[in-house]
CSV table of C-alpha atoms in Angstrom, one decimal:
chain,number,residue,atom,x,y,z
R,1,MET,CA,18.9,-32.7,-21.8
R,2,SER,CA,19.7,-30.0,-19.0
R,3,PRO,CA,16.4,-28.3,-18.0
R,4,ASP,CA,16.9,-24.5,-17.4
R,5,VAL,CA,15.0,-24.7,-13.8
R,6,LEU,CA,15.5,-27.2,-11.8
R,7,VAL,CA,12.9,-27.1,-8.0
R,8,CYS,CA,14.1,-28.7,-5.0
R,9,GLY,CA,10.6,-29.5,-3.1
R,10,ALA,CA,7.2,-30.1,-5.1
R,11,GLY,CA,5.6,-28.4,-2.5
R,12,VAL,CA,3.2,-25.4,-2.4
R,13,GLY,CA,6.4,-23.2,-3.0
R,14,GLY,CA,7.7,-25.7,-5.3
R,15,LEU,CA,5.3,-25.9,-7.6
R,16,ALA,CA,4.3,-22.6,-8.0
R,17,ALA,CA,7.4,-22.2,-8.8
R,18,ALA,CA,7.5,-24.4,-11.5
R,19,ARG,CA,4.4,-23.7,-12.7
R,20,ALA,CA,5.0,-19.3,-12.7
R,21,LEU,CA,8.0,-20.8,-14.6
R,22,GLY,CA,7.7,-23.0,-16.9
R,23,ASP,CA,4.8,-20.5,-18.5
R,24,LEU,CA,7.7,-18.5,-19.4
R,25,GLY,CA,8.9,-21.8,-22.1
R,26,LEU,CA,11.7,-22.9,-19.7
R,27,ASP,CA,11.4,-26.3,-19.2
R,28,VAL,CA,10.7,-27.3,-15.5
R,29,LEU,CA,12.1,-30.4,-13.3
R,30,VAL,CA,11.1,-30.2,-10.4
R,31,VAL,CA,11.9,-33.2,-7.6
R,32,ASP,CA,11.0,-33.9,-4.0
R,33,LYS,CA,12.7,-36.4,-1.5
R,34,GLN,CA,8.8,-38.0,-0.7
R,35,PRO,CA,7.8,-41.0,-2.8
R,36,LYS,CA,4.4,-39.4,-2.3
R,37,VAL,CA,2.1,-36.6,-0.9
R,38,ARG,CA,1.6,-36.7,2.7
R,39,PRO,CA,-1.0,-35.7,4.4
R,40,ILE,CA,-0.1,-32.8,6.6
R,41,ALA,CA,-2.0,-30.1,8.5
R,42,LYS,CA,-1.0,-27.5,7.2
R,43,GLY,CA,-1.3,-24.7,4.4
R,44,GLU,CA,-5.1,-25.0,4.2
R,45,VAL,CA,-6.3,-21.4,3.9
R,46,LEU,CA,-5.8,-19.9,0.8
R,47,GLN,CA,-6.1,-15.6,1.2
R,48,PRO,CA,-6.6,-13.3,-2.0
R,49,GLY,CA,-3.1,-12.0,-3.1
R,50,ALA,CA,-3.0,-16.1,-3.4
R,51,LEU,CA,-5.7,-16.6,-4.9
R,52,ARG,CA,-5.5,-14.4,-7.6
R,53,LEU,CA,-1.8,-16.2,-9.7
R,54,LEU,CA,-4.1,-19.3,-8.9
R,55,ARG,CA,-6.9,-17.9,-10.3
R,56,SER,CA,-4.9,-17.1,-14.0
R,57,TRP,CA,-3.8,-20.5,-13.4
R,58,GLY,CA,-6.7,-22.4,-13.6
R,59,VAL,CA,-6.7,-23.4,-9.9
R,60,GLU,CA,-8.7,-21.3,-8.2
R,61,LYS,CA,-11.5,-23.0,-10.4
R,62,ARG,CA,-9.8,-26.6,-9.9
R,63,LEU,CA,-10.8,-26.4,-6.0
R,64,ASP,CA,-14.2,-24.7,-6.3
R,65,ALA,CA,-15.1,-27.5,-8.8
R,66,GLN,CA,-13.7,-29.1,-5.6
R,67,GLY,CA,-15.3,-28.2,-3.8
R,68,ALA,CA,-13.6,-25.0,-1.1
R,69,VAL,CA,-15.0,-23.4,0.8
R,70,ARG,CA,-15.5,-20.1,0.7
R,71,LEU,CA,-14.4,-17.7,3.9
R,72,GLY,CA,-15.3,-13.4,4.0
R,73,ARG,CA,-14.2,-12.9,7.6
R,74,LEU,CA,-10.8,-13.5,10.3
R,75,VAL,CA,-12.3,-13.4,13.5
R,76,VAL,CA,-10.9,-12.8,16.9
R,77,ARG,CA,-13.1,-14.0,19.7
R,78,ASP,CA,-13.0,-14.3,23.3
R,79,PRO,CA,-14.8,-17.7,25.0
R,80,ARG,CA,-17.7,-17.2,24.3
R,81,GLY,CA,-17.5,-16.2,20.4
R,82,THR,CA,-17.8,-12.4,20.7
R,83,ALA,CA,-16.6,-11.1,17.9
R,84,LEU,CA,-13.3,-9.1,19.8
R,85,MET,CA,-11.5,-8.3,16.5
R,86,SER,CA,-13.5,-9.1,12.5
R,87,LEU,CA,-11.0,-9.0,8.9
R,88,ASP,CA,-13.4,-8.2,7.2
R,89,TYR,CA,-13.0,-9.0,3.0
R,90,GLY,CA,-15.3,-8.2,1.8
R,91,GLN,CA,-14.1,-4.6,2.3
R,92,LEU,CA,-11.6,-5.6,-0.4
R,93,PRO,CA,-12.0,-4.8,-4.0
R,94,ALA,CA,-13.7,-7.3,-5.9
R,95,PRO,CA,-12.8,-9.8,-6.7
R,96,ASP,CA,-10.7,-10.1,-3.9
R,97,GLN,CA,-13.2,-10.7,-1.3
R,98,TRP,CA,-12.7,-14.3,0.3
R,99,LEU,CA,-10.8,-16.4,2.0
R,100,LEU,CA,-10.6,-20.1,0.2
R,101,ALA,CA,-10.4,-22.9,2.8
R,102,HIS,CA,-9.0,-26.5,1.1
R,103,ASP,CA,-7.1,-30.0,2.1
R,104,HIS,CA,-3.0,-29.4,1.8
R,105,THR,CA,-3.0,-32.0,-0.5
R,106,ALA,CA,-5.9,-31.1,-3.0
R,107,ILE,CA,-4.5,-28.0,-3.3
R,108,LEU,CA,-0.5,-29.5,-4.0
R,109,ALA,CA,-2.6,-31.6,-6.3
R,110,ALA,CA,-4.2,-28.8,-8.4
R,111,LEU,CA,-1.0,-26.9,-8.8
R,112,ALA,CA,0.6,-30.5,-10.3
R,113,GLU,CA,-2.5,-31.0,-12.6
R,114,SER,CA,-1.6,-26.8,-13.6
R,115,LEU,CA,1.9,-27.4,-14.7
R,116,GLY,CA,2.7,-27.6,-18.4
R,117,PRO,CA,3.7,-29.9,-21.1
R,118,GLY,CA,7.4,-28.6,-20.5
R,119,VAL,CA,7.4,-29.3,-16.9
R,120,GLU,CA,8.2,-32.5,-15.5
R,121,LEU,CA,7.3,-33.5,-11.9
R,122,ARG,CA,9.3,-36.9,-10.0
R,123,ARG,CA,9.3,-38.5,-6.6
R,124,GLY,CA,11.6,-39.7,-4.6
R,125,VAL,CA,14.7,-37.4,-5.5
R,126,ARG,CA,16.5,-37.3,-2.9
R,127,ALA,CA,20.1,-33.7,-3.5
R,128,GLU,CA,23.0,-35.1,-2.3
R,129,ALA,CA,25.0,-32.1,-3.2
R,130,PRO,CA,25.4,-29.1,-5.4
R,131,LEU,CA,27.1,-28.3,-8.3
R,132,ARG,CA,29.1,-25.5,-9.2
R,133,ASP,CA,31.4,-23.4,-12.0
R,134,ASP,CA,35.4,-22.4,-11.2
R,135,SER,CA,34.0,-19.6,-9.9
R,136,GLY,CA,31.5,-21.3,-7.0
R,137,ARG,CA,28.0,-20.4,-9.1
R,138,ILE,CA,25.3,-23.2,-8.2
R,139,THR,CA,25.0,-24.8,-12.0
R,140,GLY,CA,23.0,-28.0,-10.9
R,141,LEU,CA,22.8,-31.1,-8.0
R,142,ARG,CA,24.2,-34.6,-7.2
R,143,LEU,CA,20.4,-36.6,-7.1
R,144,ALA,CA,19.4,-40.1,-5.9
R,145,GLU,CA,17.1,-41.9,-7.8
R,146,GLY,CA,16.1,-45.2,-7.3
R,147,GLY,CA,19.4,-46.9,-6.3
R,148,ARG,CA,21.6,-44.3,-9.0
R,149,VAL,CA,23.1,-41.5,-8.0
R,150,TYR,CA,23.6,-38.6,-10.8
R,151,GLU,CA,24.3,-34.6,-12.3
R,152,GLN,CA,21.2,-32.8,-13.0
R,153,ARG,CA,22.4,-29.4,-14.2
R,154,ALA,CA,20.2,-26.5,-15.0
R,155,PRO,CA,21.5,-22.5,-15.0
R,156,LEU,CA,18.4,-22.0,-12.2
R,157,VAL,CA,18.1,-24.5,-9.3
R,158,VAL,CA,15.3,-23.0,-7.2
R,159,ALA,CA,15.2,-24.2,-3.1
R,160,ALA,CA,12.0,-25.1,-2.1
R,161,ASP,CA,13.0,-27.5,0.3
R,162,GLY,CA,11.2,-27.0,3.3
R,163,ILE,CA,12.2,-24.5,6.9
R,164,SER,CA,15.6,-27.1,7.2
R,165,SER,CA,17.0,-26.1,3.5
R,166,ARG,CA,20.0,-28.0,2.7
R,167,LEU,CA,20.0,-26.2,-0.1
R,168,ARG,CA,19.5,-23.0,1.7
R,169,SER,CA,22.9,-23.9,3.9
R,170,TRP,CA,24.7,-24.9,1.1
R,171,ALA,CA,24.5,-21.2,-0.8
R,172,GLY,CA,26.1,-20.5,2.8
R,173,ILE,CA,23.0,-18.1,3.3
R,174,GLU,CA,23.1,-18.6,7.6
R,175,ALA,CA,18.5,-18.2,8.4
R,176,LYS,CA,18.4,-19.5,12.3
R,177,ARG,CA,14.6,-20.5,13.6
R,178,ALA,CA,12.9,-19.8,15.9
R,179,ASP,CA,11.0,-21.3,18.1
R,180,TYR,CA,7.4,-21.1,19.6
R,181,PRO,CA,7.0,-21.4,23.0
R,182,HIS,CA,4.3,-23.7,21.8
R,183,ARG,CA,3.0,-26.5,19.8
R,184,LEU,CA,-0.3,-26.4,18.1
R,185,VAL,CA,-2.9,-30.3,18.1
R,186,SER,CA,-4.6,-29.9,15.0
R,187,PHE,CA,-7.6,-32.7,14.4
R,188,ASP,CA,-9.9,-32.8,11.2
R,189,ILE,CA,-13.1,-33.4,13.3
R,190,GLY,CA,-16.2,-35.3,11.2
R,191,GLU,CA,-19.6,-34.9,11.5
R,192,ALA,CA,-20.1,-32.0,13.2
R,193,ASP,CA,-23.5,-30.9,14.4
R,194,ALA,CA,-24.6,-27.8,12.6
R,195,ALA,CA,-25.2,-25.5,15.3
R,196,ALA,CA,-21.1,-25.6,15.7
R,197,ARG,CA,-20.1,-25.5,12.3
R,198,ALA,CA,-17.9,-22.0,11.4
R,199,ASP,CA,-18.4,-20.3,9.2
R,200,ASP,CA,-15.2,-18.0,9.2
R,201,PHE,CA,-11.8,-18.5,10.6
R,202,SER,CA,-11.6,-18.2,14.1
R,203,ALA,CA,-9.5,-17.6,16.8
R,204,TYR,CA,-10.5,-17.9,20.1
R,205,VAL,CA,-8.6,-15.6,22.6
R,206,THR,CA,-8.4,-17.7,26.3
R,207,ASP,CA,-6.2,-18.6,29.4
R,208,ARG,CA,-4.6,-20.6,27.6
R,209,GLY,CA,-3.5,-19.9,24.6
R,210,LEU,CA,-5.3,-19.7,21.4
R,211,ARG,CA,-8.2,-22.7,20.1
R,212,LEU,CA,-8.3,-21.8,16.4
R,213,LEU,CA,-10.4,-23.4,14.4
R,214,TYR,CA,-12.1,-22.6,10.8
R,215,PRO,CA,-14.3,-24.9,8.2
R,216,LEU,CA,-13.2,-27.3,5.6
R,217,PRO,CA,-15.1,-29.4,2.2
R,218,GLY,CA,-17.0,-32.6,3.3
R,219,GLY,CA,-19.0,-30.7,6.4
R,220,ARG,CA,-15.5,-30.8,7.7
R,221,LEU,CA,-13.7,-28.7,10.6
R,222,ARG,CA,-10.0,-28.1,11.1
R,223,LEU,CA,-10.3,-27.3,14.9
R,224,TYR,CA,-5.4,-26.3,16.2
R,225,LEU,CA,-5.6,-26.5,19.8
R,226,GLN,CA,-2.1,-24.6,21.9
R,227,ALA,CA,-0.5,-26.9,24.3
R,228,GLY,CA,2.9,-26.0,26.4
R,229,PRO,CA,5.5,-28.0,24.8
R,230,ASP,CA,5.7,-30.7,27.1
R,231,GLU,CA,2.3,-30.9,27.7
R,232,LEU,CA,1.3,-33.4,26.2
R,233,ARG,CA,4.6,-35.8,26.6
R,234,GLY,CA,3.5,-39.4,27.0
R,235,VAL,CA,-0.1,-38.5,26.0
R,236,THR,CA,-1.5,-41.0,23.5
R,237,ALA,CA,-5.1,-41.1,22.1
R,238,HIS,CA,-5.8,-44.4,25.0
R,239,GLY,CA,-3.5,-42.7,27.1
R,240,GLY,CA,-5.1,-39.3,27.8
R,241,LEU,CA,-6.2,-37.4,24.5
R,242,ALA,CA,-9.7,-37.4,25.5
R,243,ASP,CA,-9.3,-35.9,28.8
R,244,TRP,CA,-6.6,-33.1,27.7
R,245,ALA,CA,-9.2,-32.4,24.8
R,246,ALA,CA,-12.6,-32.0,26.7
R,247,ARG,CA,-10.5,-29.8,29.2
R,248,ALA,CA,-8.8,-27.6,25.8
R,249,LEU,CA,-13.0,-27.3,25.1
R,250,SER,CA,-15.0,-26.8,28.5
R,251,GLN,CA,-12.4,-23.7,28.2
R,252,VAL,CA,-14.3,-23.1,25.5
R,253,PRO,CA,-17.6,-22.0,25.9
R,254,ALA,CA,-18.5,-21.3,21.7
R,255,LEU,CA,-16.8,-25.0,21.2
R,256,GLU,CA,-18.0,-27.3,24.7
R,257,PRO,CA,-20.8,-28.2,21.5
R,258,LEU,CA,-18.2,-29.6,19.7
R,259,THR,CA,-16.6,-32.1,21.8
R,260,ALA,CA,-18.4,-34.8,21.3
R,261,SER,CA,-17.3,-34.5,17.5
R,262,LEU,CA,-13.6,-34.5,18.8
R,263,LEU,CA,-13.6,-36.5,20.8
R,264,ALA,CA,-14.7,-39.3,17.6
R,265,HIS,CA,-11.7,-38.1,15.9
R,266,LEU,CA,-8.9,-37.9,17.9
R,267,ASP,CA,-7.2,-40.3,16.1
R,268,SER,CA,-6.8,-37.6,13.0
R,269,ARG,CA,-4.1,-35.7,16.3
R,270,GLN,CA,-1.3,-33.9,14.4
R,271,THR,CA,0.7,-32.2,17.4
R,272,LEU,CA,2.6,-29.3,15.4
R,273,PRO,CA,6.7,-27.5,16.2
R,274,VAL,CA,6.0,-23.8,15.5
R,275,GLY,CA,8.5,-21.8,14.7
R,276,ARG,CA,10.0,-18.5,11.9
R,277,LEU,CA,12.5,-18.1,9.9
R,278,LEU,CA,13.0,-15.2,7.1
R,279,SER,CA,16.4,-15.3,5.4
R,280,PRO,CA,18.4,-11.9,5.2
R,281,ARG,CA,18.6,-13.1,1.2
R,282,LEU,CA,16.6,-14.6,-0.9
R,283,SER,CA,18.9,-15.3,-3.7
R,284,GLY,CA,22.2,-16.0,-4.7
R,285,ARG,CA,24.3,-16.9,-7.9
R,286,GLY,CA,22.4,-19.3,-9.5
R,287,LEU,CA,20.1,-20.1,-6.9
R,288,ALA,CA,16.4,-18.8,-5.7
R,289,LEU,CA,14.8,-19.0,-2.6
R,290,VAL,CA,10.9,-19.2,-2.1
R,291,GLY,CA,9.2,-21.3,0.6
R,292,GLU,CA,9.7,-21.7,3.9
R,293,ALA,CA,13.4,-22.3,2.6
R,294,ALA,CA,12.9,-18.2,2.2
R,295,TYR,CA,10.6,-17.5,5.0
R,296,ALA,CA,7.4,-19.1,7.9
R,297,VAL,CA,5.9,-18.0,9.8
R,298,HIS,CA,3.2,-19.0,13.0
R,299,PRO,CA,-0.2,-20.9,10.9
R,300,MET,CA,-2.6,-18.8,12.9
R,301,ALA,CA,-2.5,-15.5,10.3
R,302,ALA,CA,-2.2,-17.3,7.8
R,303,GLN,CA,-0.4,-16.0,5.2
R,304,GLY,CA,2.9,-18.7,4.8
R,305,MET,CA,1.8,-20.3,2.0
R,306,ASN,CA,0.2,-18.0,0.1
R,307,THR,CA,3.3,-15.5,0.6
R,308,ALA,CA,5.5,-18.8,-1.4
R,309,ILE,CA,3.4,-18.1,-4.3
R,310,THR,CA,3.5,-14.6,-4.3
R,311,SER,CA,6.5,-14.9,-4.3
R,312,ALA,CA,7.2,-17.8,-6.7
R,313,GLY,CA,4.9,-15.3,-8.9
R,314,ALA,CA,7.2,-12.6,-8.5
R,315,LEU,CA,10.7,-14.5,-9.6
R,316,ALA,CA,8.9,-15.6,-13.0
R,317,GLU,CA,8.0,-12.3,-13.0
R,318,ARG,CA,11.4,-10.1,-12.8
R,319,LEU,CA,12.8,-13.4,-14.0
R,320,SER,CA,11.1,-12.5,-18.1
R,321,GLY,CA,12.1,-9.7,-17.7
R,322,HIS,CA,15.9,-10.5,-18.2
R,323,LEU,CA,14.9,-13.1,-20.5
R,324,GLU,CA,13.1,-10.3,-22.6
R,325,ARG,CA,16.2,-7.9,-22.9
R,326,THR,CA,18.8,-10.7,-23.3
R,327,GLY,CA,16.9,-13.7,-25.4
R,328,GLU,CA,18.6,-17.2,-23.3
R,329,MET,CA,18.7,-18.1,-20.2
R,330,SER,CA,22.8,-17.7,-19.5
R,331,ALA,CA,24.4,-17.6,-15.8
R,332,ALA,CA,24.3,-13.1,-15.9
R,333,ALA,CA,20.6,-12.7,-16.9
R,334,VAL,CA,20.3,-15.8,-13.8
R,335,ASP,CA,21.9,-14.2,-11.1
R,336,ALA,CA,20.8,-10.4,-12.5
R,337,ALA,CA,17.0,-11.5,-12.6
R,338,LEU,CA,18.3,-13.5,-8.3
R,339,ARG,CA,19.5,-10.6,-7.7
R,340,ASP,CA,16.8,-8.2,-8.5
R,341,TYR,CA,13.9,-11.0,-6.9
R,342,HIS,CA,15.8,-10.3,-4.0
R,343,GLU,CA,15.5,-6.4,-3.7
R,344,ARG,CA,11.6,-6.6,-4.5
R,345,GLN,CA,10.9,-9.3,-2.7
R,346,LEU,CA,12.4,-9.7,0.8
R,347,PRO,CA,10.7,-6.0,2.2
R,348,LEU,CA,7.5,-7.3,1.3
R,349,LEU,CA,8.2,-11.1,2.9
R,350,THR,CA,9.5,-9.0,5.7
R,351,GLN,CA,6.4,-6.1,6.5
R,352,ALA,CA,4.4,-10.0,6.4
R,353,ALA,CA,6.2,-11.4,9.3
R,354,ARG,CA,6.2,-8.9,11.2
R,355,THR,CA,2.3,-9.3,10.6
R,356,SER,CA,1.8,-12.5,11.1
R,357,GLY,CA,4.5,-12.2,14.6
R,358,ASN,CA,2.0,-9.9,15.6
R,359,ALA,CA,-1.0,-10.7,14.9
R,360,ALA,CA,0.5,-14.4,16.5
R,361,ARG,CA,1.5,-12.8,19.6
R,362,MET,CA,-2.5,-11.4,20.2
R,363,VAL,CA,-4.1,-14.0,20.9
R,364,THR,CA,-0.5,-16.8,22.1
R,365,ASP,CA,1.6,-14.3,24.4
R,366,LEU,CA,1.2,-16.4,27.6
R,367,SER,CA,3.0,-14.4,29.1
R,368,TRP,CA,1.4,-11.4,31.5
R,369,ARG,CA,3.6,-8.8,29.5
R,370,GLY,CA,1.8,-10.7,25.8
R,371,ARG,CA,-1.8,-11.0,27.3
R,372,ILE,CA,-2.4,-7.1,28.9
R,373,LEU,CA,-1.1,-5.5,25.1
R,374,GLY,CA,-2.0,-8.2,23.1
R,375,ARG,CA,-5.9,-8.4,24.7
R,376,ARG,CA,-5.1,-4.1,24.6
R,377,ALA,CA,-4.4,-4.4,20.9
R,378,VAL,CA,-7.0,-6.8,19.7
R,379,ARG,CA,-10.1,-4.7,21.6
R,380,HIS,CA,-8.4,-1.6,20.2
R,381,THR,CA,-7.9,-2.1,16.7
R,382,GLY,CA,-11.3,-4.1,16.4
R,383,ALA,CA,-13.2,-0.9,16.9
R,384,ASN,CA,-11.1,1.2,15.1
R,385,PRO,CA,-12.7,0.7,11.2
R,386,ARG,CA,-9.7,3.9,10.0
R,387,LEU,CA,-7.1,0.2,12.0
R,388,LEU,CA,-9.5,-2.9,10.4
R,389,HIS,CA,-9.3,-1.6,7.4
R,390,THR,CA,-5.3,-1.9,6.8
R,391,VAL,CA,-4.5,-5.0,8.8
R,392,THR,CA,-7.3,-6.5,6.9
R,393,HIS,CA,-5.7,-5.3,3.1
R,394,ASN,CA,-1.4,-6.4,5.0
R,395,MET,CA,-3.4,-9.8,5.6
R,396,SER,CA,-5.1,-10.5,2.3
R,397,GLY,CA,-2.0,-10.6,0.5
R,398,LEU,CA,-2.6,-7.2,-2.4
R,399,GLY,CA,0.6,-5.2,-0.6
R,400,PRO,CA,2.1,-3.9,2.2
R,401,ARG,CA,0.5,-0.9,3.9
R,402,PRO,CA,3.1,-0.6,7.2
R,403,LEU,CA,1.8,0.4,11.2
R,404,THR,CA,3.4,4.2,12.0
R,405,PRO,CA,4.1,4.0,15.6
R,406,LEU,CA,1.6,6.9,15.6
R,407,ASP,CA,-1.1,3.7,14.5
R,408,ARG,CA,0.9,0.7,16.9
R,409,LEU,CA,-0.5,3.8,19.7
R,410,GLN,CA,-3.4,3.7,18.5
R,411,GLN,CA,-3.9,0.1,18.7
R,412,LEU,CA,-3.1,0.0,21.7
R,413,GLY,CA,-5.2,2.5,22.9
R,414,LEU,CA,-2.5,5.1,24.6
R,415,LEU,CA,-3.3,7.7,22.1
R,416,PRO,CA,-6.4,8.7,20.4
R,417,ASP,CA,-7.4,8.2,16.6
R,418,PRO,CA,-9.7,10.8,15.2
R,419,ARG,CA,-9.5,9.8,12.0
R,420,ALA,CA,-10.1,6.0,12.8
R,421,HIS,CA,-13.4,6.3,10.2
R,422,ARG,CA,-12.0,7.2,7.4
R,423,VAL,CA,-12.1,3.7,5.8
R,424,PRO,CA,-11.7,3.3,1.7
R,425,THR,CA,-15.3,3.0,0.2
R,426,ALA,CA,-17.2,-0.4,0.0
R,427,PRO,CA,-17.8,-1.8,-2.6
R,428,ALA,CA,-21.6,-1.8,-4.0
R,429,GLY,CA,-21.6,-6.2,-2.8
R,430,ARG,CA,-19.7,-9.5,-2.5
R,431,PRO,CA,-19.6,-12.1,-5.4
R,432,GLN,CA,-21.2,-14.7,-4.6
R,433,PRO,CA,-19.3,-18.7,-4.5
R,434,MET,CA,-18.6,-20.3,-7.4
């Protein structure tokens, strides 16, 4: 029998969509071209907005049981470790007062384990082409699996196949990826000296770019070092990587104690291109975009995985409303829900993209203009409690509170802010980690 929903891609966005749509009582088939999950340094920090959904699905509890690390702050620091701008999540309403950090593979596994009985996950399945009806509406996919090719139809197809989404292209949706003029080099550091271990999500601003550090389960640390596009060309673990990594930390006195541990874990290196994308459309007839097929951002702001999860929840919510009125997964009901999904979610993703882009430029832009404006924005935002609270709320994914043009001028210190100390009353206390 054909499923009600066919999800292409078993990353965070695809699995979250499968979980959310499965909760509506729909039969969902998830396919992914990779035969097994690959360990990638991405999507390891969960924001409160996404945690709300994961909590309702029991996923947060699974991650906590597996040693997830709770973080209370996102901090921009100078090379000596002095906080220039600190986003304190403890100022948000309970229970949304934490970031949660865990390995990407653990997050995927927890999502997969939470899928209901109506959801089937198949790996090693490649989407070959879209299936369409006489009107051109997408009605399924031609799939290749284990040496055979077959047609799989469904009233709703979900494209969760990444930033270079083939399904997005098949639907005629043009979305241009823009690459940042740098790369990030990731290291998984274990056995770090206790004095050097991070206890928050810290971005260090340096003359050579971003150095990002946060803890992972088991006393490990994730370290990202910004590098120029060709800076590591020809550099291998046995050919200069140790010297490069040591120099990168020597420029940041606060991170120098990590040098020995970093050099012991050079083999964990992953070099990642960094790009951004916002699709102008989140749906077509019969097709919804979620995850990086719809939206991708710089990891500095920890937004990409979180918006994938909340977008999956929004898609299920829109579809649920139309199913309640019609009682069936008809093409008309699905396409009406898809239009609602696009209209509701695109403004939210646009705001998140703006927030993420601004945050990334503050600490990664090495042009003279970027250094001046970025550092001013960090410094003046960090000294303004009202703006800090607004930025924290926006980063958390609890709902957009767009900065006004006046706020932007005050962020740069070009105008005084007489309301700087007007912030909502802080909660009585933060709940203790589970």
